[in-house]
Amino acid sequence: MEQFIIANIAPIMFGALVIFLLSGFPVAFSLAANGLFFGLVGIELGLLRPELLQALPNRIFGIMASDTLLAIPFFTFMGLILERSGMAEDLLDTIGQLFGPIRGGVAYAVIFVGALLAATTGVVAASVISMGLISLPVMLRYGYDKKLASGVIAASGTLAQIIPPSLVLIVMADQLGRSVGDMYKAAFVPGLLLTAMYAGYVLAVSIFRPKDVPALPLEARNLREPNGDSGIKSLALLVLAAVGVAFAFSALWGASHPNLASDELGIYSAAAGITIAFVLALANRYLKLGLLSRMAERVVFVLVPPLALIFLVLGTIFVGIATPTEGGGMGAMGALLLAMMNGRLTWSLLKQAMNSTTRLACFVMFILVGSTVFALVFRAVNGDLWVEHLLTGLPGGVLGFLIVVNIMFFLLAFFLDFFELAFILVPLVGPVAEKLGIDLIWFGVLLGVNMQTSFMHPPFGFALFYLRSVAPKEVKTSDIYWGAIPFVCIQVIMVGLIIAFPNLVSVEQKVDMKEELELKIDAPGLDLQAPAPETTTEDQTPQLDFSSDADPAKK
């Protein structure tokens, strides 16, 4: 029996962890207790030395000193302040009025605002609760299907887990040992594509089941001109003017700065166009110019503050001005300023936000400490090699590995939170992916999209619980569950698209710093056909180019 345990201690340890988790014991303590127990068993069996456990204090202090993880409380605090600052209400009301005349207009508004809130808050609970309180009663009042309305709100809220500044991507970058900024850049396109797929589903419903997504009635559209005009033409002209300014700025600034990266140039150009639109709206309001309609003016004043916050957070990270932690700090300050401008910054609001932020940060820290204890012992008993042999031996090579890992994450997401998945499984599969030649930034985004489904899985999805807590009694729990299923399918399709078309995730080709130096010695006289060597003076030294952009073909 003892020899069997010695030979199979890694799978026994992993199986014991699964039993602990399924028993309902807290995850952080399950991880730590499992690690310590098998550490003592390994010492008793002679597999481990007692000095191994002395490494735990240094590892725990290393977690506490991590600058990357400091971004989590910053972005959480920012999201909680924005949830109560009135920004979500203003956005949903304004965008709902803008899209109201078309079928499914309120559903489109929920998806658009969900993406915008995701890019400013990064917190699922804030997005789902805000949109559930504001949009769900409106959608039900005007005859939307209960399942579709519930599914759209829950799915749009989960966009906060893949669109930067996502907490999932911060944890993923930390566990995979990669830059948070690179992870954010890589996840931007998949997040926008997923948003478009949600909107495409609503469009399909509006075509095949138009009664489920009616347009807003005329009396519900209150942003109209005195003559009854919608004001859309004025807004379209303002958008064209802003786009024209952005293109002109891009051409002029790009010509004067030819070495500027395209994404940086795009961010600066967008900022220029948005600034012009805001200045025109300000001049129209305070100088009484009468050039813009009520709709155009309202859209500008409601959209520009969150867009400015997005630029303050993501723009500074993408262009390299700030680190993700510094961007989170600026975002938290920007959220406080927005709440102050809306007259909603109170001591009660600050107290609630700080309490919730502290609870989430402690939750993450305890799970990370527990996973560190488990990982230390698991690696000491060669558990990482057991996982590596298990996964690299799968049929199908890299594709087989990706399929099995994604199925495993998808199934475990029924029972585990994304933090638990990230801290338990990602450190096990990440090294295997790297040995198979998979880029870890791409792999992290793929798993991030997959773990996004953990918020949507019936019956344990957190987004469904958040929505259930604020939904009216007329919306049954079964309506919320059935409404979530089509969007879970869309997310699974998105995972398949990323595997089939890896270029959807924009991963920059980084320079391999492992240089291969070839030592070549030419001995005169060995090659009779070679020309006589030229004499070299003391001043003539070899020119060695070690720059990262050197062209190997020229060497």
Coordinates of C-alpha atoms in Angstrom, one line a residue, residues 44-451:
E44 CA 6.6 10.8 6.4
L45 CA 7.1 8.6 3.3
G46 CA 10.5 10.1 2.7
L47 CA 9.5 11.7 -0.6
L48 CA 10.0 15.3 0.6
R49 CA 12.4 17.0 3.0
P50 CA 10.9 19.1 5.9
E51 CA 12.8 22.1 4.6
L52 CA 10.4 22.3 1.7
L53 CA 7.6 23.9 3.8
Q54 CA 10.1 26.6 4.9
A55 CA 9.7 28.1 1.4
L56 CA 6.0 29.0 2.2
P57 CA 6.6 32.3 4.0
N58 CA 8.7 33.7 1.2
R59 CA 6.1 32.6 -1.4
I60 CA 3.3 34.2 0.5
F61 CA 5.2 37.5 1.0
G62 CA 5.9 37.4 -2.7
I63 CA 2.1 37.3 -3.4
M64 CA 1.5 40.2 -1.0
A65 CA 4.2 42.3 -2.8
S66 CA 2.9 41.7 -6.3
D67 CA 2.2 45.0 -8.2
T68 CA 0.1 43.2 -10.8
L69 CA -2.5 41.9 -8.3
L70 CA -2.8 45.5 -6.9
A71 CA -4.8 46.3 -10.0
I72 CA -7.6 44.1 -8.8
P73 CA -8.8 46.3 -5.9
F74 CA -8.4 49.4 -8.0
F75 CA -10.6 48.2 -10.9
T76 CA -13.1 46.7 -8.4
F77 CA -13.4 50.0 -6.6
M78 CA -13.8 51.9 -9.9
G79 CA -16.6 49.5 -11.0
L80 CA -18.5 49.8 -7.7
I81 CA -18.3 53.6 -7.7
L82 CA -19.5 53.8 -11.3
E83 CA -22.3 51.4 -10.6
R84 CA -23.8 53.9 -8.1
S85 CA -22.7 57.1 -9.9
G86 CA -25.8 57.2 -12.3
M87 CA -23.7 56.5 -15.4
A88 CA -25.4 53.2 -16.2
E89 CA -28.9 54.7 -15.9
D90 CA -28.0 57.6 -18.2
L91 CA -26.3 55.3 -20.7
L92 CA -29.2 52.8 -20.9
D93 CA -31.8 55.6 -21.1
T94 CA -30.0 57.5 -23.8
I95 CA -28.9 54.5 -26.0
G96 CA -32.4 53.0 -25.5
Q97 CA -33.9 56.2 -26.9
L98 CA -31.4 56.1 -29.8
F99 CA -32.2 52.5 -30.8
G100 CA -35.8 52.6 -29.7
P101 CA -37.4 53.0 -33.1
I102 CA -36.1 49.7 -34.5
R103 CA -37.1 46.2 -33.4
G104 CA -34.9 44.9 -30.6
G105 CA -33.7 48.4 -29.9
V106 CA -33.6 48.1 -26.2
A107 CA -31.8 44.8 -26.4
Y108 CA -29.2 46.4 -28.7
A109 CA -28.9 49.2 -26.2
V110 CA -28.3 46.7 -23.4
I111 CA -25.6 44.9 -25.4
F112 CA -23.9 48.2 -26.3
V113 CA -24.0 49.6 -22.8
G114 CA -22.9 46.2 -21.4
A115 CA -19.7 46.4 -23.6
L116 CA -19.2 50.1 -22.5
L117 CA -19.6 49.2 -18.8
A118 CA -17.3 46.3 -19.3
A119 CA -14.6 48.6 -20.6
T120 CA -15.0 51.0 -17.6
T121 CA -15.8 48.7 -14.7
G122 CA -14.5 45.2 -15.3
V123 CA -17.0 43.9 -12.7
V124 CA -19.8 41.5 -13.7
A125 CA -21.9 42.0 -10.7
A126 CA -22.0 45.8 -11.2
S127 CA -23.0 45.5 -14.9
V128 CA -25.7 42.8 -14.4
I129 CA -27.3 44.4 -11.4
S130 CA -27.4 47.8 -13.0
M131 CA -28.9 46.7 -16.2
G132 CA -31.3 44.3 -14.5
L133 CA -32.7 47.0 -12.3
I134 CA -33.0 49.6 -15.2
S135 CA -33.6 47.7 -18.4
L136 CA -35.5 44.5 -17.5
P137 CA -38.7 46.3 -16.3
V138 CA -38.6 48.5 -19.5
M139 CA -38.2 45.5 -21.8
L140 CA -41.0 43.6 -20.0
R141 CA -43.3 46.6 -20.1
Y142 CA -43.0 46.9 -23.9
G143 CA -43.6 43.2 -24.6
Y144 CA -40.1 41.7 -24.9
D145 CA -39.9 37.9 -24.4
K146 CA -38.8 37.2 -20.8
K147 CA -36.2 34.6 -21.8
L148 CA -34.6 36.9 -24.4
A149 CA -34.6 39.9 -22.1
S150 CA -33.0 37.9 -19.2
G151 CA -30.4 36.3 -21.5
V152 CA -29.4 39.5 -23.1
I153 CA -28.8 41.2 -19.7
A154 CA -26.9 38.3 -18.2
A155 CA -24.8 37.8 -21.3
S156 CA -24.0 41.5 -21.7
G157 CA -22.9 41.7 -18.1
T158 CA -20.4 38.9 -18.6
L159 CA -18.6 40.9 -21.2
A160 CA -16.8 42.5 -18.3
Q161 CA -14.8 39.3 -18.0
I162 CA -13.2 39.5 -21.5
I163 CA -13.2 43.2 -22.4
P164 CA -10.4 45.0 -20.7
P165 CA -10.0 46.0 -17.9
S166 CA -11.1 42.5 -16.9
L167 CA -10.2 41.0 -13.6
V168 CA -9.9 37.6 -15.2
L169 CA -7.2 38.8 -17.6
I170 CA -5.2 40.3 -14.7
V171 CA -5.3 37.0 -12.8
M172 CA -4.6 35.1 -16.0
A173 CA -1.5 37.3 -16.8
D174 CA -0.2 36.8 -13.2
Q175 CA -0.6 33.0 -13.3
L176 CA 0.9 32.7 -16.8
G177 CA 3.8 35.1 -16.1
R178 CA 2.8 37.5 -18.9
S179 CA 2.2 41.2 -19.1
V180 CA -1.3 42.4 -18.2
G181 CA -1.0 45.1 -20.9
D182 CA -0.3 42.5 -23.6
M183 CA -3.2 40.4 -22.4
Y184 CA -5.5 43.4 -22.6
K185 CA -4.4 44.2 -26.1
A186 CA -4.9 40.6 -27.2
A187 CA -8.4 40.3 -25.7
F188 CA -9.8 43.5 -27.2
V189 CA -10.8 42.1 -30.7
P190 CA -12.3 38.9 -29.3
G191 CA -14.4 41.0 -26.8
L192 CA -15.7 43.2 -29.6
L193 CA -16.4 40.2 -31.8
L194 CA -18.4 38.5 -29.0
T195 CA -20.4 41.7 -28.6
A196 CA -21.2 41.7 -32.3
M197 CA -22.3 38.1 -32.1
Y198 CA -24.7 38.9 -29.3
A199 CA -26.1 41.7 -31.4
G200 CA -26.3 39.3 -34.4
Y201 CA -28.4 36.9 -32.3
V202 CA -30.8 39.7 -31.4
L203 CA -31.0 40.6 -35.1
A204 CA -31.9 37.0 -36.0
V205 CA -34.6 37.0 -33.4
S206 CA -36.0 40.3 -34.7
I207 CA -36.2 38.7 -38.2
F208 CA -37.6 35.3 -37.3
R209 CA -39.6 36.2 -34.1
P210 CA -40.4 39.9 -34.4
K211 CA -43.0 39.8 -31.7
D212 CA -40.4 38.9 -29.1
V213 CA -38.4 42.1 -29.7
P214 CA -40.9 45.0 -30.5
A215 CA -39.8 48.6 -31.1
L216 CA -40.5 51.2 -28.5
P217 CA -43.9 52.9 -29.0
L218 CA -43.9 56.5 -30.1
E219 CA -45.0 57.8 -26.7
A220 CA -42.0 56.2 -25.0
R221 CA -39.5 58.2 -27.1
N222 CA -39.0 61.3 -25.1
L223 CA -35.9 62.7 -26.8
R224 CA -37.7 64.2 -29.8
E225 CA -37.6 67.7 -31.2
P226 CA -40.6 70.0 -30.6
N227 CA -41.7 69.4 -34.2
G228 CA -41.6 65.6 -33.6
D229 CA -38.3 65.0 -35.5
S230 CA -36.1 62.3 -33.9
G231 CA -32.9 64.3 -34.3
I232 CA -31.0 61.4 -35.8
K233 CA -29.7 63.5 -38.8
S234 CA -28.1 66.0 -36.5
L235 CA -26.4 63.2 -34.6
A236 CA -25.2 61.6 -37.9
L237 CA -23.6 64.8 -39.1
L238 CA -21.9 65.3 -35.7
V239 CA -20.5 61.7 -35.9
L240 CA -19.3 62.4 -39.5
A241 CA -17.6 65.5 -38.3
A242 CA -15.9 63.7 -35.5
V243 CA -14.8 60.9 -37.8
G244 CA -13.4 63.4 -40.3
V245 CA -11.4 65.1 -37.6
A246 CA -10.1 61.8 -36.4
F247 CA -8.9 60.8 -39.9
A248 CA -7.3 64.2 -40.5
F249 CA -5.5 64.0 -37.2
S250 CA -4.4 60.5 -38.0
A251 CA -3.0 61.6 -41.4
L252 CA -1.2 64.6 -40.0
W253 CA 0.1 63.1 -36.8
G254 CA 1.1 59.9 -38.6
A255 CA 3.1 61.8 -41.2
S256 CA 5.0 63.7 -38.5
H257 CA 5.6 60.6 -36.4
P258 CA 6.2 57.7 -38.8
N259 CA 7.5 55.4 -36.1
L260 CA 4.4 55.6 -34.0
A261 CA 2.5 52.3 -33.6
S262 CA -0.8 52.0 -35.4
D263 CA -2.8 51.2 -32.2
E264 CA -1.3 54.3 -30.5
L265 CA -2.1 56.4 -33.5
G266 CA -5.7 55.1 -33.5
I267 CA -6.1 55.9 -29.8
Y268 CA -4.8 59.5 -30.2
S269 CA -7.0 60.0 -33.3
A270 CA -10.2 58.7 -31.6
A271 CA -9.4 61.0 -28.6
A272 CA -9.2 64.0 -31.1
G273 CA -12.5 63.1 -32.7
I274 CA -14.3 62.7 -29.4
T275 CA -12.9 66.0 -28.1
I276 CA -14.2 67.9 -31.1
A277 CA -17.6 66.4 -30.7
F278 CA -17.7 67.3 -27.0
V279 CA -16.5 70.9 -27.7
L280 CA -19.2 71.3 -30.4
A281 CA -21.9 70.0 -28.0
L282 CA -20.7 72.4 -25.2
A283 CA -20.7 75.4 -27.6
N284 CA -24.2 74.4 -28.8
R285 CA -25.6 74.2 -25.3
Y286 CA -24.0 77.3 -23.7
L287 CA -23.9 79.6 -26.8
K288 CA -27.5 78.6 -27.8
L289 CA -26.3 77.9 -31.4
G290 CA -29.2 75.5 -32.1
L291 CA -27.0 73.4 -34.4
L292 CA -27.6 70.1 -32.6
S293 CA -30.7 68.2 -31.7
R294 CA -31.6 67.1 -28.2
M295 CA -30.8 63.6 -29.2
A296 CA -27.3 64.5 -30.5
E297 CA -26.5 66.7 -27.5
R298 CA -27.7 64.1 -25.0
V299 CA -25.7 61.3 -26.7
V300 CA -22.5 63.3 -26.6
F301 CA -22.8 64.4 -22.9
V302 CA -23.7 60.9 -21.8
L303 CA -21.2 58.9 -23.9
V304 CA -18.1 61.2 -23.6
P305 CA -17.5 60.8 -19.8
P306 CA -17.2 56.9 -20.0
L307 CA -15.2 57.1 -23.2
A308 CA -12.8 59.6 -21.5
L309 CA -12.5 57.1 -18.6
I310 CA -11.8 54.3 -21.1
F311 CA -9.0 56.4 -22.6
L312 CA -7.7 57.3 -19.1
V313 CA -7.5 53.6 -18.2
L314 CA -7.0 51.5 -21.3
G315 CA -5.5 54.2 -23.6
T316 CA -2.7 55.0 -21.2
I317 CA -2.0 51.3 -20.8
F318 CA -2.0 50.6 -24.5
V319 CA 0.3 53.5 -25.4
G320 CA 2.7 52.6 -22.6
I321 CA 2.2 55.7 -20.5
A322 CA 0.9 53.8 -17.5
T323 CA 1.1 50.2 -16.1
P324 CA -2.2 48.4 -15.5
T325 CA -1.8 49.1 -11.8
E326 CA -1.3 52.8 -12.4
G327 CA -4.2 52.8 -14.9
G328 CA -6.4 51.2 -12.3
G329 CA -5.5 53.9 -9.8
M330 CA -6.3 56.6 -12.4
G331 CA -9.6 54.9 -13.2
A332 CA -10.6 54.8 -9.5
M333 CA -9.9 58.5 -9.3
G334 CA -11.8 59.2 -12.5
A335 CA -14.8 57.2 -11.2
L336 CA -14.8 59.3 -8.0
L337 CA -14.8 62.5 -10.2
L338 CA -17.7 61.2 -12.3
A339 CA -19.7 60.4 -9.2
M340 CA -18.9 63.9 -7.8
M341 CA -20.0 65.5 -11.0
N342 CA -23.3 63.7 -10.9
G343 CA -23.8 64.7 -7.3
R344 CA -23.8 61.1 -6.0
L345 CA -20.5 60.9 -4.1
T346 CA -21.5 60.4 -0.5
W347 CA -19.8 58.9 2.5
S348 CA -22.3 56.0 2.4
L349 CA -21.3 55.3 -1.2
L350 CA -17.6 55.4 -0.4
K351 CA -18.1 53.1 2.6
Q352 CA -20.1 50.5 0.6
A353 CA -17.5 50.5 -2.3
M354 CA -14.6 50.2 0.1
N355 CA -16.2 47.3 2.0
S356 CA -17.0 45.4 -1.1
T357 CA -13.6 46.0 -2.6
T358 CA -11.9 44.8 0.6
R359 CA -14.0 41.6 0.7
L360 CA -13.2 40.8 -2.9
A361 CA -9.5 41.5 -2.5
C362 CA -9.3 39.3 0.6
F363 CA -11.2 36.6 -1.2
V364 CA -8.7 36.6 -4.1
M365 CA -5.7 36.8 -1.7
F366 CA -6.9 33.8 0.4
I367 CA -7.5 31.7 -2.7
L368 CA -4.1 32.6 -4.0
V369 CA -2.3 31.8 -0.7
G370 CA -4.1 28.4 -0.6
S371 CA -3.2 27.7 -4.2
T372 CA 0.4 28.5 -3.5
V373 CA 0.5 26.0 -0.7
F374 CA -1.1 23.4 -2.9
A375 CA 1.2 24.1 -5.9
L376 CA 4.4 24.0 -3.8
V377 CA 3.7 20.5 -2.6
F378 CA 2.1 19.3 -5.8
R379 CA 5.2 20.3 -7.8
A380 CA 7.5 18.8 -5.1
V381 CA 5.8 15.4 -5.7
N382 CA 6.2 15.8 -9.5
G383 CA 2.6 16.5 -10.0
D384 CA 3.4 19.0 -12.7
L385 CA 5.2 16.2 -14.6
W386 CA 2.2 13.9 -14.1
V387 CA -0.1 16.6 -15.6
E388 CA 2.4 17.2 -18.4
H389 CA 2.6 13.5 -19.4
L390 CA -1.2 13.2 -19.1
L391 CA -1.9 16.2 -21.5
T392 CA 1.0 15.8 -23.9
G393 CA 0.1 12.2 -24.5
L394 CA -3.3 13.1 -25.8
P395 CA -4.1 12.2 -29.4
G396 CA -4.2 15.0 -31.9
G397 CA -1.2 17.0 -30.6
V398 CA -1.8 20.7 -30.0
L399 CA -5.4 20.6 -31.2
G400 CA -6.2 17.6 -29.0
F401 CA -4.7 19.4 -26.0
L402 CA -6.7 22.5 -26.7
I403 CA -10.0 20.6 -27.1
V404 CA -9.5 18.5 -23.9
V405 CA -8.4 21.5 -21.8
N406 CA -11.3 23.7 -23.0
I407 CA -13.8 20.9 -22.3
M408 CA -12.3 20.4 -18.9
F409 CA -12.6 24.2 -18.1
F410 CA -16.1 24.3 -19.5
L411 CA -17.4 21.4 -17.3
L412 CA -15.6 22.6 -14.2
A413 CA -17.1 26.1 -14.6
F414 CA -20.4 24.5 -13.7
F415 CA -19.1 24.2 -10.1
L416 CA -16.1 26.6 -9.7
D417 CA -15.7 30.3 -9.9
F418 CA -13.3 31.8 -12.5
F419 CA -10.9 32.8 -9.7
E420 CA -10.8 29.2 -8.5
L421 CA -10.2 27.9 -12.0
A422 CA -7.5 30.4 -12.7
F423 CA -5.6 29.7 -9.5
I424 CA -6.0 25.9 -9.5
L425 CA -5.9 24.8 -13.1
V426 CA -4.1 27.5 -15.1
P427 CA -0.7 27.0 -13.3
L428 CA -1.0 23.3 -14.2
V429 CA -1.9 23.6 -17.9
G430 CA 0.1 26.8 -18.7
P431 CA 3.6 25.1 -18.6
V432 CA 2.3 22.3 -20.8
A433 CA 0.9 24.8 -23.3
E434 CA 4.3 26.5 -23.4
K435 CA 6.1 23.3 -24.1
L436 CA 3.7 22.5 -26.9
G437 CA 4.7 25.9 -28.5
I438 CA 1.4 27.7 -27.7
D439 CA 1.7 31.4 -27.1
L440 CA 0.6 32.0 -23.5
I441 CA -1.0 35.4 -24.3
W442 CA -3.2 33.7 -26.9
F443 CA -3.8 30.7 -24.5
G444 CA -4.8 33.1 -21.7
V445 CA -7.3 34.9 -23.8
L446 CA -8.8 31.6 -25.0
L447 CA -9.2 30.4 -21.5
G448 CA -10.6 33.8 -20.5
V449 CA -13.4 33.5 -23.1
N450 CA -14.0 29.9 -21.9
M451 CA -14.2 30.8 -18.3

